[in-house]
Amino acid sequence: MTAPSTVLVHVTGRDHPGITARLLAILDRHDASVHDMEQLVVRERLTLNVLIGVPNGSGVLKDLLFFGWETDIDVDFEVVEDVSTREGLARSVITVLGRTLSPAALGIVASAVAAGGGNIDRIVRLSRYPVVSYELEVIEGDVDRMRAELVDAAASHDFDVAMQPERLQSGVKRLVLMDVDSTLIQDEVIELLAAEAGCLPAVADITSRAMAGELDFEGSLRARVALLEGLDAGAIDRVRGNMRLTPGARTFVRTLKRLGFRVAIVSGGFTAFTDHLRDELHLD
């Protein structure tokens, strides 16, 4: 018995209710198998691609053409390679997120994938407002090379990016983990405390040297805290009131949580302030 043909059905036209349901009913009536399917609607214009296995002697393609004529949509076919040749290939998921994502930003993401020898299999928009995010599914490629290229791309085009292996869990478990000082907030908390204590220049100098790698974290933290000796406890409340969230941070967290993400913070700072941010922003 000859193996069924693998056919890509490409449907385009003005979207209206029932198109997908009727198309799948036709496939079911002819015992066609569905290997893959993706649907997208942009400004009421439908694009639906269905990869199917067509049994020998089946009239499914004829019925699909009649269906297209009947519903005033375009239906095209293309015989493609056996889907089994793509099964078992390593897959990764890249998530790109920013306040805006320009063509240049998305283009450099695609270039990063290409530089690592990967191939983009599909792109799906996750959100459009108030943050824009896309998910790219990538086949094969040097993961370490792609990840390095993506990190460089994100730094130069002001967006956030994550790359992880594609698996069932990746679609339902999502975590965003952020630093606090100069990330979630615009300030360095210890410097706000130093301003209260009148020793800001000295503390800022130690912070700068630690960031440059000249001092180890523990040593620099002890040195800075030592300069705060004698500061009254009321300074904690005053500094809480002076902390400035990064523009868009509140909306960013609220949107991610609405999309089903868990949002967490990590800090080498003071729990009196991280606990306050956790409660204020309803962090996980």
Short mmCIF file of C-alpha atoms in Angstrom, two decimals:
data_model
loop_
_atom_site.label_atom_id
_atom_site.label_comp_id
_atom_site.label_asym_id
_atom_site.label_seq_id
_atom_site.Cartn_x
_atom_site.Cartn_y
_atom_site.Cartn_z
CA MET A 1 0.00 0.00 0.00
CA THR A 2 1.37 3.43 -0.94
CA ALA A 3 1.89 5.83 1.95
CA PRO A 4 -0.53 8.77 2.19
CA SER A 5 0.61 12.03 0.60
CA THR A 6 1.56 14.88 2.93
CA VAL A 7 -0.14 18.08 1.80
CA LEU A 8 0.00 21.63 3.16
CA VAL A 9 -3.42 23.27 2.91
CA HIS A 10 -3.14 27.07 2.84
CA VAL A 11 -6.36 29.02 3.48
CA THR A 12 -6.61 32.83 3.19
CA GLY A 13 -9.46 35.31 3.04
CA ARG A 14 -11.78 37.43 5.13
CA ASP A 15 -12.41 35.77 8.46
CA HIS A 16 -15.88 34.74 9.58
CA PRO A 17 -17.22 32.20 12.10
CA GLY A 18 -17.20 28.50 11.25
CA ILE A 19 -14.37 28.31 8.70
CA THR A 20 -12.02 26.18 10.80
CA ALA A 21 -14.81 23.93 12.09
CA ARG A 22 -16.14 23.22 8.60
CA LEU A 23 -12.66 22.57 7.19
CA LEU A 24 -11.89 20.06 9.95
CA ALA A 25 -15.24 18.35 9.37
CA ILE A 26 -14.26 17.80 5.73
CA LEU A 27 -10.93 16.31 6.79
CA ASP A 28 -12.66 14.01 9.24
CA ARG A 29 -15.16 12.84 6.64
CA HIS A 30 -12.29 11.74 4.37
CA ASP A 31 -10.18 10.17 7.19
CA ALA A 32 -7.39 12.67 6.57
CA SER A 33 -4.90 13.06 9.43
CA VAL A 34 -3.78 16.41 10.83
CA HIS A 35 -0.02 16.67 11.41
CA ASP A 36 0.16 20.37 12.24
CA MET A 37 -2.08 23.42 12.19
CA GLU A 38 -1.65 27.14 12.71
CA GLN A 39 -4.17 29.95 12.37
CA LEU A 40 -3.71 33.71 12.48
CA VAL A 41 -6.12 36.60 11.98
CA VAL A 42 -4.73 40.08 11.28
CA ARG A 43 -7.26 42.89 10.70
CA GLU A 44 -10.00 40.37 9.94
CA ARG A 45 -7.81 38.64 7.34
CA LEU A 46 -7.45 34.91 8.00
CA THR A 47 -4.37 32.81 7.35
CA LEU A 48 -4.83 29.12 8.18
CA ASN A 49 -2.25 26.45 7.42
CA VAL A 50 -3.04 22.78 7.97
CA LEU A 51 -0.55 20.00 7.27
CA ILE A 52 -2.49 16.84 6.48
CA GLY A 53 -1.99 13.25 5.45
CA VAL A 54 -4.21 12.46 2.45
CA PRO A 55 -5.28 8.80 1.99
CA ASN A 56 -4.83 7.35 -1.49
CA GLY A 57 -7.84 7.92 -3.72
CA SER A 58 -9.37 10.44 -1.31
CA GLY A 59 -11.54 13.25 -2.65
CA VAL A 60 -10.63 15.54 0.23
CA LEU A 61 -8.77 18.08 -1.91
CA LYS A 62 -11.71 18.41 -4.30
CA ASP A 63 -14.09 18.97 -1.39
CA LEU A 64 -11.75 21.56 0.12
CA LEU A 65 -11.68 23.49 -3.16
CA PHE A 66 -15.49 23.44 -3.30
CA PHE A 67 -15.57 24.58 0.33
CA GLY A 68 -13.34 27.55 -0.56
CA TRP A 69 -15.58 28.52 -3.48
CA GLU A 70 -18.67 28.17 -1.32
CA THR A 71 -17.31 30.36 1.51
CA ASP A 72 -15.45 32.88 -0.71
CA ILE A 73 -11.99 32.06 0.65
CA ASP A 74 -8.83 30.99 -1.18
CA VAL A 75 -7.66 27.40 -0.68
CA ASP A 76 -4.27 26.33 -2.08
CA PHE A 77 -2.34 23.06 -1.77
CA GLU A 78 1.30 22.06 -1.75
CA VAL A 79 2.70 18.55 -1.54
CA VAL A 80 5.54 18.68 0.99
CA GLU A 81 8.18 16.41 2.49
CA ASP A 82 7.16 13.61 4.79
CA VAL A 83 6.65 15.14 8.24
CA SER A 84 8.63 12.31 9.83
CA THR A 85 11.82 13.95 8.53
CA ARG A 86 11.24 16.83 10.95
CA GLU A 87 10.28 14.74 13.95
CA GLY A 88 12.89 14.38 16.67
CA LEU A 89 14.70 17.59 15.75
CA ALA A 90 15.87 19.69 18.71
CA ARG A 91 13.56 22.64 19.28
CA SER A 92 13.94 25.81 21.32
CA VAL A 93 11.52 28.58 22.25
CA ILE A 94 12.68 32.20 22.20
CA THR A 95 10.54 34.83 23.95
CA VAL A 96 11.15 38.47 23.01
CA LEU A 97 9.54 41.28 25.03
CA GLY A 98 9.80 45.06 25.08
CA ARG A 99 7.86 48.30 25.32
CA THR A 100 8.14 48.40 21.53
CA LEU A 101 9.69 45.94 19.08
CA SER A 102 10.83 47.61 15.89
CA PRO A 103 11.51 45.77 12.61
CA ALA A 104 15.22 46.25 13.37
CA ALA A 105 14.84 44.59 16.79
CA LEU A 106 12.91 41.62 15.40
CA GLY A 107 15.33 41.42 12.50
CA ILE A 108 18.36 41.17 14.75
CA VAL A 109 16.63 38.35 16.66
CA ALA A 110 16.17 36.48 13.38
CA SER A 111 19.82 37.18 12.52
CA ALA A 112 20.92 35.78 15.88
CA VAL A 113 19.05 32.56 15.17
CA ALA A 114 20.60 32.32 11.71
CA ALA A 115 24.08 33.00 13.09
CA GLY A 116 23.69 29.98 15.35
CA GLY A 117 22.52 27.76 12.50
CA GLY A 118 18.90 27.62 13.71
CA ASN A 119 15.77 27.81 11.62
CA ILE A 120 12.62 29.68 12.74
CA ASP A 121 9.68 27.29 12.45
CA ARG A 122 6.94 29.62 13.67
CA ILE A 123 6.37 33.05 15.22
CA VAL A 124 3.42 33.87 17.48
CA ARG A 125 2.59 37.24 19.05
CA LEU A 126 1.88 36.86 22.78
CA SER A 127 0.83 40.45 23.57
CA ARG A 128 0.60 43.84 21.95
CA TYR A 129 -0.13 46.31 24.79
CA PRO A 130 1.20 47.71 27.06
CA VAL A 131 4.18 45.46 26.33
CA VAL A 132 4.85 43.80 22.99
CA SER A 133 6.00 40.19 23.03
CA TYR A 134 6.59 37.43 20.51
CA GLU A 135 7.46 33.76 20.79
CA LEU A 136 9.64 32.08 18.18
CA GLU A 137 9.96 28.33 17.84
CA VAL A 138 13.39 27.41 16.49
CA ILE A 139 14.58 24.11 15.03
CA GLU A 140 18.15 22.85 15.55
CA GLY A 141 21.12 25.22 15.74
CA ASP A 142 23.91 25.82 18.24
CA VAL A 143 21.96 26.81 21.36
CA ASP A 144 24.94 28.41 23.13
CA ARG A 145 25.83 30.46 20.05
CA MET A 146 22.23 31.59 19.54
CA ARG A 147 21.85 32.50 23.22
CA ALA A 148 25.04 34.59 23.17
CA GLU A 149 23.93 36.37 19.98
CA LEU A 150 20.48 37.05 21.49
CA VAL A 151 21.96 38.54 24.67
CA ASP A 152 24.06 40.93 22.58
CA ALA A 153 21.03 41.79 20.45
CA ALA A 154 18.89 42.55 23.50
CA ALA A 155 21.55 44.83 24.96
CA SER A 156 21.83 46.87 21.76
CA HIS A 157 18.09 47.14 20.97
CA ASP A 158 16.51 47.57 24.43
CA PHE A 159 14.37 44.46 24.73
CA ASP A 160 14.32 41.39 26.99
CA VAL A 161 14.84 37.88 25.66
CA ALA A 162 14.75 34.34 27.03
CA MET A 163 15.59 31.04 25.37
CA GLN A 164 14.59 27.60 26.63
CA PRO A 165 14.11 24.08 25.27
CA GLU A 166 10.70 23.51 23.68
CA ARG A 167 8.58 21.11 25.67
CA LEU A 168 5.04 20.81 26.93
CA GLN A 169 5.84 22.54 30.22
CA SER A 170 7.36 25.58 28.50
CA GLY A 171 3.94 26.62 27.27
CA VAL A 172 2.29 26.58 30.67
CA LYS A 173 4.99 27.46 33.20
CA ARG A 174 6.54 30.88 32.86
CA LEU A 175 8.71 32.81 35.27
CA VAL A 176 10.13 36.33 35.04
CA LEU A 177 12.87 36.99 37.59
CA MET A 178 14.16 40.54 38.09
CA ASP A 179 16.87 42.30 40.03
CA VAL A 180 15.66 45.21 42.17
CA ASP A 181 18.20 48.04 42.36
CA SER A 182 18.53 49.97 39.08
CA THR A 183 16.20 47.45 37.42
CA LEU A 184 12.75 47.19 38.98
CA ILE A 185 13.45 50.53 40.65
CA GLN A 186 15.53 53.40 39.34
CA ASP A 187 17.57 53.74 42.52
CA GLU A 188 20.22 51.94 44.56
CA VAL A 189 18.55 51.55 47.97
CA ILE A 190 21.81 51.64 49.88
CA GLU A 191 22.62 54.99 48.30
CA LEU A 192 19.22 56.37 49.33
CA LEU A 193 20.05 55.30 52.87
CA ALA A 194 23.50 56.87 52.53
CA ALA A 195 21.93 60.16 51.50
CA GLU A 196 19.91 60.04 54.72
CA ALA A 197 23.11 59.37 56.68
CA GLY A 198 25.10 62.10 54.91
CA CYS A 199 27.69 59.72 53.45
CA LEU A 200 26.43 59.31 49.90
CA PRO A 201 29.74 60.09 48.06
CA ALA A 202 31.66 57.47 50.06
CA VAL A 203 29.00 54.78 49.63
CA ALA A 204 28.56 55.57 45.90
CA ASP A 205 32.34 55.22 45.41
CA ILE A 206 32.37 51.77 47.05
CA THR A 207 29.33 50.72 44.97
CA SER A 208 31.07 51.82 41.78
CA ARG A 209 34.24 49.89 42.66
CA ALA A 210 32.23 46.77 43.51
CA MET A 211 30.33 46.97 40.20
CA ALA A 212 33.68 47.24 38.40
CA GLY A 213 34.87 44.04 40.09
CA GLU A 214 37.50 45.76 42.22
CA LEU A 215 35.82 44.68 45.49
CA ASP A 216 34.00 41.47 46.39
CA PHE A 217 30.29 41.77 47.14
CA GLU A 218 30.38 40.80 50.81
CA GLY A 219 33.27 43.09 51.60
CA SER A 220 31.76 46.04 49.79
CA LEU A 221 28.38 45.50 51.45
CA ARG A 222 29.93 45.41 54.92
CA ALA A 223 31.95 48.56 54.17
CA ARG A 224 28.91 50.47 52.95
CA VAL A 225 26.63 49.37 55.79
CA ALA A 226 29.31 50.34 58.32
CA LEU A 227 29.05 53.93 57.05
CA LEU A 228 25.35 53.95 57.96
CA GLU A 229 26.03 53.49 61.66
CA GLY A 230 23.87 55.78 63.79
CA LEU A 231 21.17 56.30 61.14
CA ASP A 232 17.73 56.46 62.78
CA ALA A 233 15.23 53.70 62.01
CA GLY A 234 12.77 56.24 60.62
CA ALA A 235 15.03 56.50 57.56
CA ILE A 236 13.65 53.16 56.37
CA ASP A 237 10.16 54.62 55.98
CA ARG A 238 11.51 57.76 54.34
CA VAL A 239 13.55 55.76 51.82
CA ARG A 240 10.54 53.55 51.02
CA GLY A 241 8.70 56.72 50.08
CA ASN A 242 11.59 57.95 47.92
CA MET A 243 12.09 54.75 45.90
CA ARG A 244 11.14 55.30 42.25
CA LEU A 245 9.77 52.44 40.21
CA THR A 246 11.23 52.14 36.74
CA PRO A 247 8.76 53.70 34.24
CA GLY A 248 6.22 51.06 33.21
CA ALA A 249 7.24 48.61 35.95
CA ARG A 250 3.81 48.46 37.56
CA THR A 251 2.07 47.87 34.22
CA PHE A 252 4.78 45.41 33.19
CA VAL A 253 4.20 43.24 36.27
CA ARG A 254 0.41 43.51 36.04
CA THR A 255 0.43 42.51 32.37
CA LEU A 256 2.74 39.53 32.90
CA LYS A 257 0.57 38.23 35.71
CA ARG A 258 -2.54 38.64 33.55
CA LEU A 259 -0.76 36.53 30.89
CA GLY A 260 -0.20 33.79 33.48
CA PHE A 261 3.45 34.45 34.32
CA ARG A 262 4.91 34.22 37.81
CA VAL A 263 6.94 37.32 38.65
CA ALA A 264 9.70 37.30 41.26
CA ILE A 265 12.54 39.53 42.44
CA VAL A 266 16.05 38.70 43.65
CA SER A 267 18.25 41.15 45.50
CA GLY A 268 21.40 41.39 47.56
CA GLY A 269 19.81 44.34 49.34
CA PHE A 270 17.50 44.77 52.31
CA THR A 271 14.32 42.80 52.97
CA ALA A 272 12.66 45.87 54.49
CA PHE A 273 12.47 47.23 50.94
CA THR A 274 12.09 44.04 48.88
CA ASP A 275 9.17 42.95 51.10
CA HIS A 276 7.56 46.34 50.52
CA LEU A 277 7.91 45.98 46.73
CA ARG A 278 6.59 42.42 46.88
CA ASP A 279 3.44 43.58 48.67
CA GLU A 280 2.97 46.76 46.63
CA LEU A 281 3.26 45.01 43.25
CA HIS A 282 1.67 41.69 44.34
CA LEU A 283 4.77 39.75 43.30
CA ASP A 284 4.86 35.98 43.56
#
